[in-house]
Short mmCIF file of C-alpha atoms and ligand atoms in Angstrom, two decimals:
data_model
loop_
_atom_site.label_atom_id
_atom_site.label_comp_id
_atom_site.label_asym_id
_atom_site.label_seq_id
_atom_site.Cartn_x
_atom_site.Cartn_y
_atom_site.Cartn_z
CA MET A 524 98.89 73.57 109.43
CA THR A 525 97.16 74.34 113.25
CA GLN A 526 96.31 77.03 114.65
CA ALA A 527 99.13 76.70 117.32
CA ALA A 528 101.66 76.86 113.76
CA ILE A 529 99.63 79.41 112.18
CA LEU A 530 99.99 81.34 115.12
CA ALA A 531 103.61 81.05 115.82
CA THR A 532 104.56 81.33 111.40
CA GLU A 533 102.91 85.03 112.22
CA GLN A 534 104.59 85.60 115.40
CA LYS A 535 107.99 84.32 113.72
CA GLN A 536 107.03 86.94 110.97
CA SER A 537 106.60 90.26 112.77
CA GLU A 538 109.19 90.30 114.12
CA THR A 539 111.63 89.88 110.90
CA ASN A 540 109.17 91.88 109.82
CA PRO A 541 108.62 94.75 112.30
CA VAL A 542 106.38 97.45 110.97
CA VAL A 543 108.88 100.15 110.05
CA LEU A 544 106.27 102.40 108.47
CA GLU A 545 102.55 103.23 109.86
CA VAL A 546 100.10 105.86 108.95
CA ARG A 547 97.18 106.41 111.02
CA HIS A 548 93.46 108.51 109.98
CA LEU A 549 95.91 110.41 107.15
CA THR A 550 92.85 112.54 105.97
CA LYS A 551 93.86 115.85 103.71
CA HIS A 552 90.79 118.42 102.81
CA PHE A 553 93.21 121.61 100.67
CA PRO A 554 91.07 124.57 101.52
CA VAL A 555 90.18 126.04 97.97
CA GLY A 556 86.96 128.56 98.60
CA SER A 557 87.09 131.99 99.66
CA MET A 558 87.52 133.56 102.61
CA PHE A 559 83.62 134.39 102.73
CA LYS A 560 82.60 130.95 102.14
CA PRO A 561 85.18 127.95 102.62
CA ARG A 562 85.57 125.13 100.57
CA PHE A 563 87.39 121.45 101.21
CA VAL A 564 88.33 119.39 98.28
CA HIS A 565 88.80 116.33 100.80
CA ALA A 566 92.10 114.56 98.71
CA LEU A 567 92.10 111.85 101.63
CA ASN A 568 89.96 110.76 103.99
CA ASP A 569 90.86 108.37 106.89
CA VAL A 570 93.77 106.09 105.55
CA SER A 571 95.31 103.97 107.96
CA PHE A 572 97.91 101.79 106.90
CA ALA A 573 101.45 99.97 107.56
CA ILE A 574 104.44 98.56 106.05
CA ARG A 575 106.80 96.13 107.51
CA ARG A 576 110.63 95.48 106.70
CA GLY A 577 111.39 94.15 103.32
CA GLU A 578 107.17 94.34 101.91
CA VAL A 579 106.22 95.99 99.26
CA VAL A 580 102.41 97.76 99.94
CA ALA A 581 100.41 98.64 96.12
CA LEU A 582 98.16 101.62 96.85
CA VAL A 583 96.10 101.44 93.56
CA GLY A 584 93.07 103.43 92.18
CA GLU A 585 92.41 105.75 89.29
CA SER A 586 93.38 109.52 89.17
CA GLY A 587 92.47 111.37 91.47
CA SER A 588 91.83 109.58 94.32
CA GLY A 589 94.34 110.15 96.79
CA LYS A 590 97.41 108.45 95.97
CA SER A 591 100.04 110.91 95.44
CA THR A 592 98.77 113.03 97.83
CA THR A 593 99.25 110.08 100.68
CA ALA A 594 103.32 110.50 99.64
CA ARG A 595 103.60 113.51 99.48
CA LEU A 596 101.79 113.31 103.04
CA ILE A 597 103.92 110.53 104.19
CA THR A 598 107.42 112.54 102.85
CA ARG A 599 106.37 115.69 104.48
CA LEU A 600 106.14 118.08 101.46
CA ILE A 601 102.25 119.07 103.08
CA GLU A 602 100.83 118.21 106.19
CA PRO A 603 97.80 116.62 107.45
CA THR A 604 94.15 117.65 108.15
CA SER A 605 94.92 114.79 110.61
CA GLY A 606 96.27 111.85 111.45
CA GLU A 607 99.88 110.22 112.27
CA ILE A 608 102.23 109.21 111.01
CA LEU A 609 104.50 106.62 112.71
CA LEU A 610 108.44 105.10 111.98
CA HIS A 611 108.94 102.85 113.84
CA GLY A 612 105.95 103.67 116.44
CA ILE A 613 106.85 106.94 117.12
CA ASP A 614 104.74 109.79 115.50
CA VAL A 615 106.62 111.90 113.04
CA LEU A 616 103.75 114.91 112.73
CA LYS A 617 104.57 115.68 117.12
CA THR A 618 107.20 118.15 117.93
CA GLN A 619 110.73 116.53 117.72
CA PRO A 620 114.32 117.29 117.86
CA HIS A 621 115.62 118.23 114.87
CA SER A 622 117.90 114.95 114.53
CA ALA A 623 114.84 112.92 114.64
CA THR A 624 113.46 114.56 111.57
CA LEU A 625 116.56 114.51 109.58
CA GLU A 626 116.59 110.61 110.56
CA TYR A 627 112.95 110.77 108.90
CA ARG A 628 113.87 112.65 106.10
CA ARG A 629 116.65 109.69 105.18
CA ALA A 630 114.71 106.92 106.13
CA ILE A 631 111.80 107.92 104.17
CA GLN A 632 112.84 108.89 100.41
CA MET A 633 110.61 108.71 96.84
CA ILE A 634 111.11 108.33 92.95
CA PHE A 635 108.66 109.90 91.16
CA GLN A 636 106.20 108.97 87.98
CA ASP A 637 109.05 111.31 85.90
CA PRO A 638 112.51 110.79 86.98
CA TYR A 639 113.90 113.26 84.74
CA GLY A 640 112.04 115.83 86.51
CA SER A 641 114.09 115.68 89.31
CA LEU A 642 117.35 115.27 87.70
CA ASN A 643 119.81 118.15 86.77
CA PRO A 644 120.22 118.30 82.87
CA ALA A 645 123.25 120.01 83.55
CA MET A 646 124.75 117.76 86.06
CA SER A 647 126.73 114.32 85.04
CA ILE A 648 125.19 111.31 86.55
CA GLY A 649 128.18 110.67 89.30
CA PHE A 650 127.25 114.01 90.66
CA HIS A 651 123.67 113.13 91.29
CA LEU A 652 124.56 110.83 94.06
CA GLU A 653 127.91 112.00 94.95
CA ARG A 654 125.72 114.92 96.90
CA PRO A 655 123.70 112.47 99.21
CA ILE A 656 126.79 110.13 100.17
CA LYS A 657 128.11 113.40 101.19
CA ILE A 658 125.41 114.08 103.49
CA HIS A 659 124.64 110.76 104.70
CA GLN A 660 128.14 109.99 105.56
CA LYS A 661 128.57 112.73 107.93
CA HIS A 662 125.62 110.91 110.08
CA ARG A 663 127.13 107.32 108.95
CA ALA A 664 130.24 104.97 109.18
CA ALA A 665 128.47 103.10 106.48
CA GLN A 666 129.92 104.04 103.05
CA ASN A 667 127.73 104.13 99.49
CA THR A 668 129.67 104.63 96.71
CA VAL A 669 128.58 106.23 93.32
CA HIS A 670 130.44 102.91 91.26
CA ASP A 671 127.89 100.75 94.32
CA LEU A 672 125.11 102.62 93.98
CA LEU A 673 124.88 102.10 89.89
CA ALA A 674 125.90 98.73 89.99
CA THR A 675 123.03 97.87 92.41
CA ALA A 676 120.44 99.80 90.66
CA GLY A 677 121.53 97.72 86.81
CA LEU A 678 123.83 100.53 85.90
CA ASN A 679 126.16 98.57 84.29
CA PRO A 680 129.20 99.36 83.46
CA PRO A 681 128.98 102.04 86.41
CA ASP A 682 131.93 104.06 85.79
CA GLU A 683 130.50 104.84 81.78
CA PHE A 684 127.34 106.05 83.40
CA ALA A 685 128.94 108.60 86.28
CA ASN A 686 130.02 110.42 83.43
CA LYS A 687 126.83 110.41 81.06
CA PHE A 688 124.23 113.14 81.44
CA PRO A 689 120.61 112.53 81.88
CA TYR A 690 120.02 113.05 77.96
CA GLN A 691 121.51 110.20 77.33
CA LEU A 692 119.95 107.87 78.87
CA SER A 693 116.72 106.34 78.74
CA GLY A 694 113.99 106.50 80.48
CA GLY A 695 114.25 103.61 82.51
CA GLN A 696 117.50 104.45 82.90
CA ARG A 697 117.01 107.12 84.59
CA GLN A 698 114.45 105.70 86.78
CA ARG A 699 117.04 103.30 88.11
CA VAL A 700 119.64 106.83 88.45
CA ALA A 701 116.26 107.95 90.66
CA ILE A 702 117.02 105.04 92.52
CA ALA A 703 120.23 104.66 92.87
CA ARG A 704 119.82 108.03 94.41
CA ALA A 705 117.13 106.93 96.82
CA LEU A 706 119.37 104.60 97.48
CA ALA A 707 122.47 106.51 98.33
CA VAL A 708 121.03 107.31 102.47
CA ASP A 709 119.90 103.81 102.60
CA PRO A 710 116.28 104.09 103.36
CA GLU A 711 114.18 102.14 105.30
CA ILE A 712 110.80 102.48 103.03
CA ILE A 713 111.37 103.97 99.33
CA LEU A 714 107.48 105.55 98.04
CA ALA A 715 107.43 104.75 94.15
CA ASP A 716 105.00 107.13 92.87
CA GLU A 717 103.91 105.90 89.65
CA PRO A 718 107.04 104.09 89.00
CA ILE A 719 106.62 102.68 85.89
CA SER A 720 103.58 105.11 83.73
CA MET A 721 105.83 106.78 81.65
CA LEU A 722 108.58 103.64 80.32
CA ASP A 723 107.88 101.63 77.56
CA VAL A 724 106.48 98.34 78.03
CA SER A 725 109.31 96.64 77.83
CA ILE A 726 111.65 98.30 80.37
CA ARG A 727 108.63 98.12 83.29
CA MET A 728 109.19 94.73 83.95
CA GLY A 729 112.77 95.36 84.64
CA VAL A 730 112.12 98.16 86.91
CA LEU A 731 109.60 96.14 88.96
CA ASN A 732 112.86 93.35 89.23
CA LEU A 733 114.99 95.84 90.61
CA ILE A 734 112.45 96.75 93.11
CA GLU A 735 111.73 93.28 94.12
CA GLN A 736 115.66 93.01 94.56
CA LEU A 737 115.95 95.67 96.76
CA LYS A 738 112.93 94.55 99.01
CA GLU A 739 114.46 90.80 98.97
CA GLU A 740 118.25 92.03 99.84
CA ARG A 741 117.92 94.80 101.74
CA GLY A 742 114.63 94.65 103.50
CA ILE A 743 113.88 98.04 101.98
CA GLY A 744 109.52 98.33 102.47
CA PHE A 745 107.35 100.03 99.44
CA LEU A 746 104.57 101.91 98.98
CA TYR A 747 104.08 101.23 95.31
CA ILE A 748 101.77 103.21 94.02
CA THR A 749 99.51 102.63 90.44
CA HIS A 750 96.48 102.77 88.63
CA ASP A 751 97.35 99.40 87.19
CA LEU A 752 96.21 96.67 89.03
CA ALA A 753 98.23 93.66 86.72
CA SER A 754 101.58 95.76 88.26
CA ALA A 755 100.01 95.91 91.67
CA ARG A 756 99.61 92.13 91.60
CA TYR A 757 102.98 91.78 89.97
CA ILE A 758 104.45 93.54 92.69
CA GLY A 759 102.79 94.18 95.29
CA ASP A 760 103.19 91.38 98.94
CA ARG A 761 99.05 93.62 99.95
CA THR A 762 97.27 95.87 97.64
CA ILE A 763 95.06 98.46 99.05
CA VAL A 764 92.40 99.74 96.68
CA MET A 765 91.70 103.75 97.17
CA TYR A 766 88.69 105.27 95.51
CA ALA A 767 88.20 109.54 95.69
CA GLY A 768 90.42 109.47 98.61
CA HIS A 769 89.18 106.41 100.50
CA MET A 770 90.82 102.82 101.56
CA VAL A 771 87.66 101.10 99.48
CA GLU A 772 89.87 97.19 100.11
CA GLY A 773 92.33 96.13 101.22
CA ALA A 774 94.00 92.38 100.80
CA GLU A 775 96.94 90.40 99.94
CA SER A 776 97.35 90.67 96.41
CA THR A 777 96.78 87.48 95.27
CA GLU A 778 93.84 87.11 97.53
CA LEU A 779 92.53 90.42 96.83
CA MET A 780 92.70 89.85 92.45
CA ARG A 781 91.10 85.91 93.58
CA GLN A 782 87.99 87.47 95.68
CA PRO A 783 87.34 90.78 95.02
CA ALA A 784 84.58 92.05 97.60
CA HIS A 785 84.54 96.05 96.70
CA PRO A 786 82.53 96.29 93.67
CA TYR A 787 84.77 98.94 92.38
CA THR A 788 87.76 96.77 92.86
CA ARG A 789 85.69 94.54 90.48
CA LEU A 790 84.94 96.70 88.25
CA LEU A 791 89.27 97.31 87.87
CA LEU A 792 89.52 93.93 87.45
CA SER A 793 87.14 92.85 84.93
CA ALA A 794 89.60 95.59 82.32
CA VAL A 795 92.21 93.09 83.07
CA PRO A 796 91.70 90.25 81.20
CA ASN A 797 94.83 88.38 82.56
CA PRO A 798 97.09 89.85 85.34
CA GLU A 799 99.80 88.07 84.00
CA ALA A 800 99.54 88.59 80.58
CA GLY A 801 100.85 91.69 80.41
CA LEU A 802 101.80 95.12 82.58
CA GLY A 803 99.94 98.51 81.76
CA THR A 804 97.11 97.21 79.88
CA GLY A 805 93.50 97.25 81.65
CA ALA A 806 92.80 99.97 84.19
CA GLU A 807 92.83 102.45 82.70
CA GLN A 808 89.59 101.18 80.39
CA ALA A 809 87.74 100.99 83.56
CA ARG A 810 87.43 104.91 84.02
CA GLY A 811 84.70 106.82 84.83
CA GLU A 812 83.89 110.10 86.76
CA ILE A 813 85.27 110.54 90.59
CA PRO A 814 82.61 112.38 91.79
CA SER A 815 83.37 116.13 92.97
CA LEU A 816 85.59 115.89 95.85
CA ILE A 817 84.16 119.33 97.03
CA ASP A 818 82.43 119.24 100.33
CA PRO A 819 81.21 115.39 99.29
CA PRO A 820 77.70 114.12 100.17
CA PRO A 821 77.66 111.38 102.91
CA GLY A 822 77.43 107.70 101.66
CA CYS A 823 79.80 106.07 100.22
CA PRO A 824 81.84 107.92 97.44
CA PHE A 825 81.26 104.92 94.99
CA SER A 826 77.73 104.83 95.71
CA PRO A 827 77.11 107.08 92.38
CA ARG A 828 78.54 104.95 90.31
CA CYS A 829 77.83 100.92 91.73
CA PRO A 830 74.93 99.42 89.93
CA ARG A 831 73.92 97.89 93.17
CA ALA A 832 73.75 101.38 95.03
CA MET A 833 71.41 100.44 97.79
CA ASN A 834 69.62 104.14 99.35
CA VAL A 835 71.86 103.30 102.70
CA CYS A 836 74.96 103.44 100.58
CA ARG A 837 74.38 107.54 98.98
CA GLN A 838 73.68 108.24 102.55
CA VAL A 839 76.20 106.39 105.05
CA MET A 840 79.79 105.39 104.46
CA PRO A 841 80.51 102.25 105.04
CA GLU A 842 82.03 100.58 107.84
CA THR A 843 84.93 98.17 108.14
CA THR A 844 83.90 94.71 107.44
CA ASN A 845 87.20 92.37 107.52
CA LEU A 846 86.59 88.94 105.17
CA SER A 847 90.05 87.28 106.50
CA ALA A 848 92.50 87.95 108.56
CA ASP A 849 94.29 89.95 105.97
CA HIS A 850 91.12 90.92 104.10
CA TRP A 851 88.73 93.35 104.90
CA VAL A 852 86.31 95.95 102.78
CA ARG A 853 83.95 98.85 102.72
CA CYS A 854 81.14 98.10 101.41
CA HIS A 855 77.32 97.84 102.58
CA LEU A 856 76.67 95.07 100.06
CA ILE A 857 79.15 92.99 102.38
CA GLY A 858 78.03 94.68 105.55
CA SER A 859 74.29 94.13 105.28
CA LYS A 860 76.08 90.50 104.08
CA GLN A 861 74.38 90.72 100.61
CA ALA A 862 76.18 88.70 97.47
CA VAL A 863 78.32 91.26 94.81
CA SER A 864 77.33 89.91 91.94
CA SER A 865 80.05 89.40 89.74
CA GLN A 866 78.29 90.87 86.95
CA VAL A 867 79.47 94.75 87.59
P1 ADP B 1110 96.23 110.65 92.51
O1 ADP B 1110 97.45 110.83 92.70
O2 ADP B 1110 95.90 109.67 92.86
O3 ADP B 1110 96.31 110.82 90.99
P2 ADP B 1110 96.56 112.77 94.15
O4 ADP B 1110 96.06 112.80 95.20
O5 ADP B 1110 97.08 113.63 93.14
O6 ADP B 1110 95.22 111.54 93.76
O7 ADP B 1110 94.43 113.66 94.25
C1 ADP B 1110 93.31 114.06 94.79
C2 ADP B 1110 93.36 114.94 94.77
O8 ADP B 1110 93.14 116.38 95.55
C3 ADP B 1110 92.41 115.45 93.47
O9 ADP B 1110 91.17 115.92 92.92
C4 ADP B 1110 93.72 116.28 93.35
O10 ADP B 1110 92.83 117.76 92.18
C5 ADP B 1110 93.07 116.96 94.62
N1 ADP B 1110 94.64 117.87 94.88
C6 ADP B 1110 95.77 117.28 95.13
N2 ADP B 1110 96.79 118.38 95.24
C7 ADP B 1110 96.00 119.42 95.59
C8 ADP B 1110 96.13 121.01 95.83
N3 ADP B 1110 96.98 121.27 96.10
N4 ADP B 1110 94.81 121.84 96.17
C9 ADP B 1110 93.50 121.17 96.48
N5 ADP B 1110 93.65 120.22 95.54
C10 ADP B 1110 94.53 118.81 95.49
MG1 MG B 1111 99.42 110.25 91.16
#
C-alpha cells in the first residue's frame, strides 16, 4: 500500500470510528497520612488514552497497578487529583449543566468482576432491567425491552430468565445480566473491570465473544481491564500495559504480543507460553512485588524489578518513545537505543 493509501485508510477509519472517550494526564493520589504528616498513595500517574467507537482497549497489569482506579475515575465514583476526561471532546470534569452529567452517566456504563455483588438477591432478573429501561425511556424514544436485552445478552429463553432470581444463575449468566443491564441505557462505552476473572475457564470465552459481538453490532467501545495478557490479546484491539500506576507500553494488541519492548511486558508475556492456548493462565505466575506507591522515589517504577536497570532508571522517569505509528514505550533502554534482551 502506498503512503497516500495508508493515510486515506486511516482517515476513513477515524471518520467511521471517531474517538468517544478520552482521558488526558489522569492522576490520582489518595491521601493516607495524618494531618501532621501528609502522605499519598500514587495510584495513578499521568494516564492518557482514547477509546474509539467500536474499539476494545485492553488495560493490563498486575493487581495494584491502578486499573480499577482508572475505571472508577472514568465513572466519576472518585474525582481525579488532576487530568481531564473528555466525552466527544468535552471535558466532563468542568462545570456543566446537570443534563450533561446525566448524559455522561448514561453513556458510560461499568460491569464488575463480581456480578453477584451488584444484583439484589431478593429481586428477579426482570426487575433488575426494568428500572434502567424506565429511566432511559424518559429521555429517549428508543425502547429497550427486558426480552430484547436478555436475548441480546444470550440469555435464552428470555422470558424464562426474566422470572429467575440471581441465585438461580451461573456466574457467566449473572455477568450476562450485568451486561444486559448496562445495555438498557444504550451506552457508548462499557468499562469492564476483570469481567471474566471470577468465571469458570469454560465459560470465559462466551462472555468475551459477547463483548466482541456488542462492539461489532452496536459500535460500543470497551475498556477491558484484566491481569491476563492472553485475554487482552484475544479481545483487545489495542493493549496498554500498566505498572504501579504508570502506563509503560501500548500498541495494537497483536503487535504488542509479537514485539514487546518493555521489560515488564516481556516478563508478563514470558508467563504466557502460548497466548492462544487458553485464557486465564500464565500472567499470575509473573507476579512479583509492585513497589510501595506511598510517596514513591523518582525514576522508573519497574527499575527495582528490572534485570537490566541502569543508574538513570532509578533517577529519572523515562519519556515516551514511539516505535511505530501505534506502538509506544516508556523505557530508558529503548530511549537510549539499547536493545532489550529477550532473556528478561
Ligand atoms: P488494580 O485494579 O490494578 O489492582 P487499584 O486501582 O485497585 O489497582 O489500586 C491501585 C493502588 O491504589 C493500590 O495500591 C491500592 O491499594 C491503592 N488504592 C486504591 N483505592 C485507594 C483508596 N481509596 N485509598 C488509598 N489507596 C487506594
Ligand atoms: Mg482492580
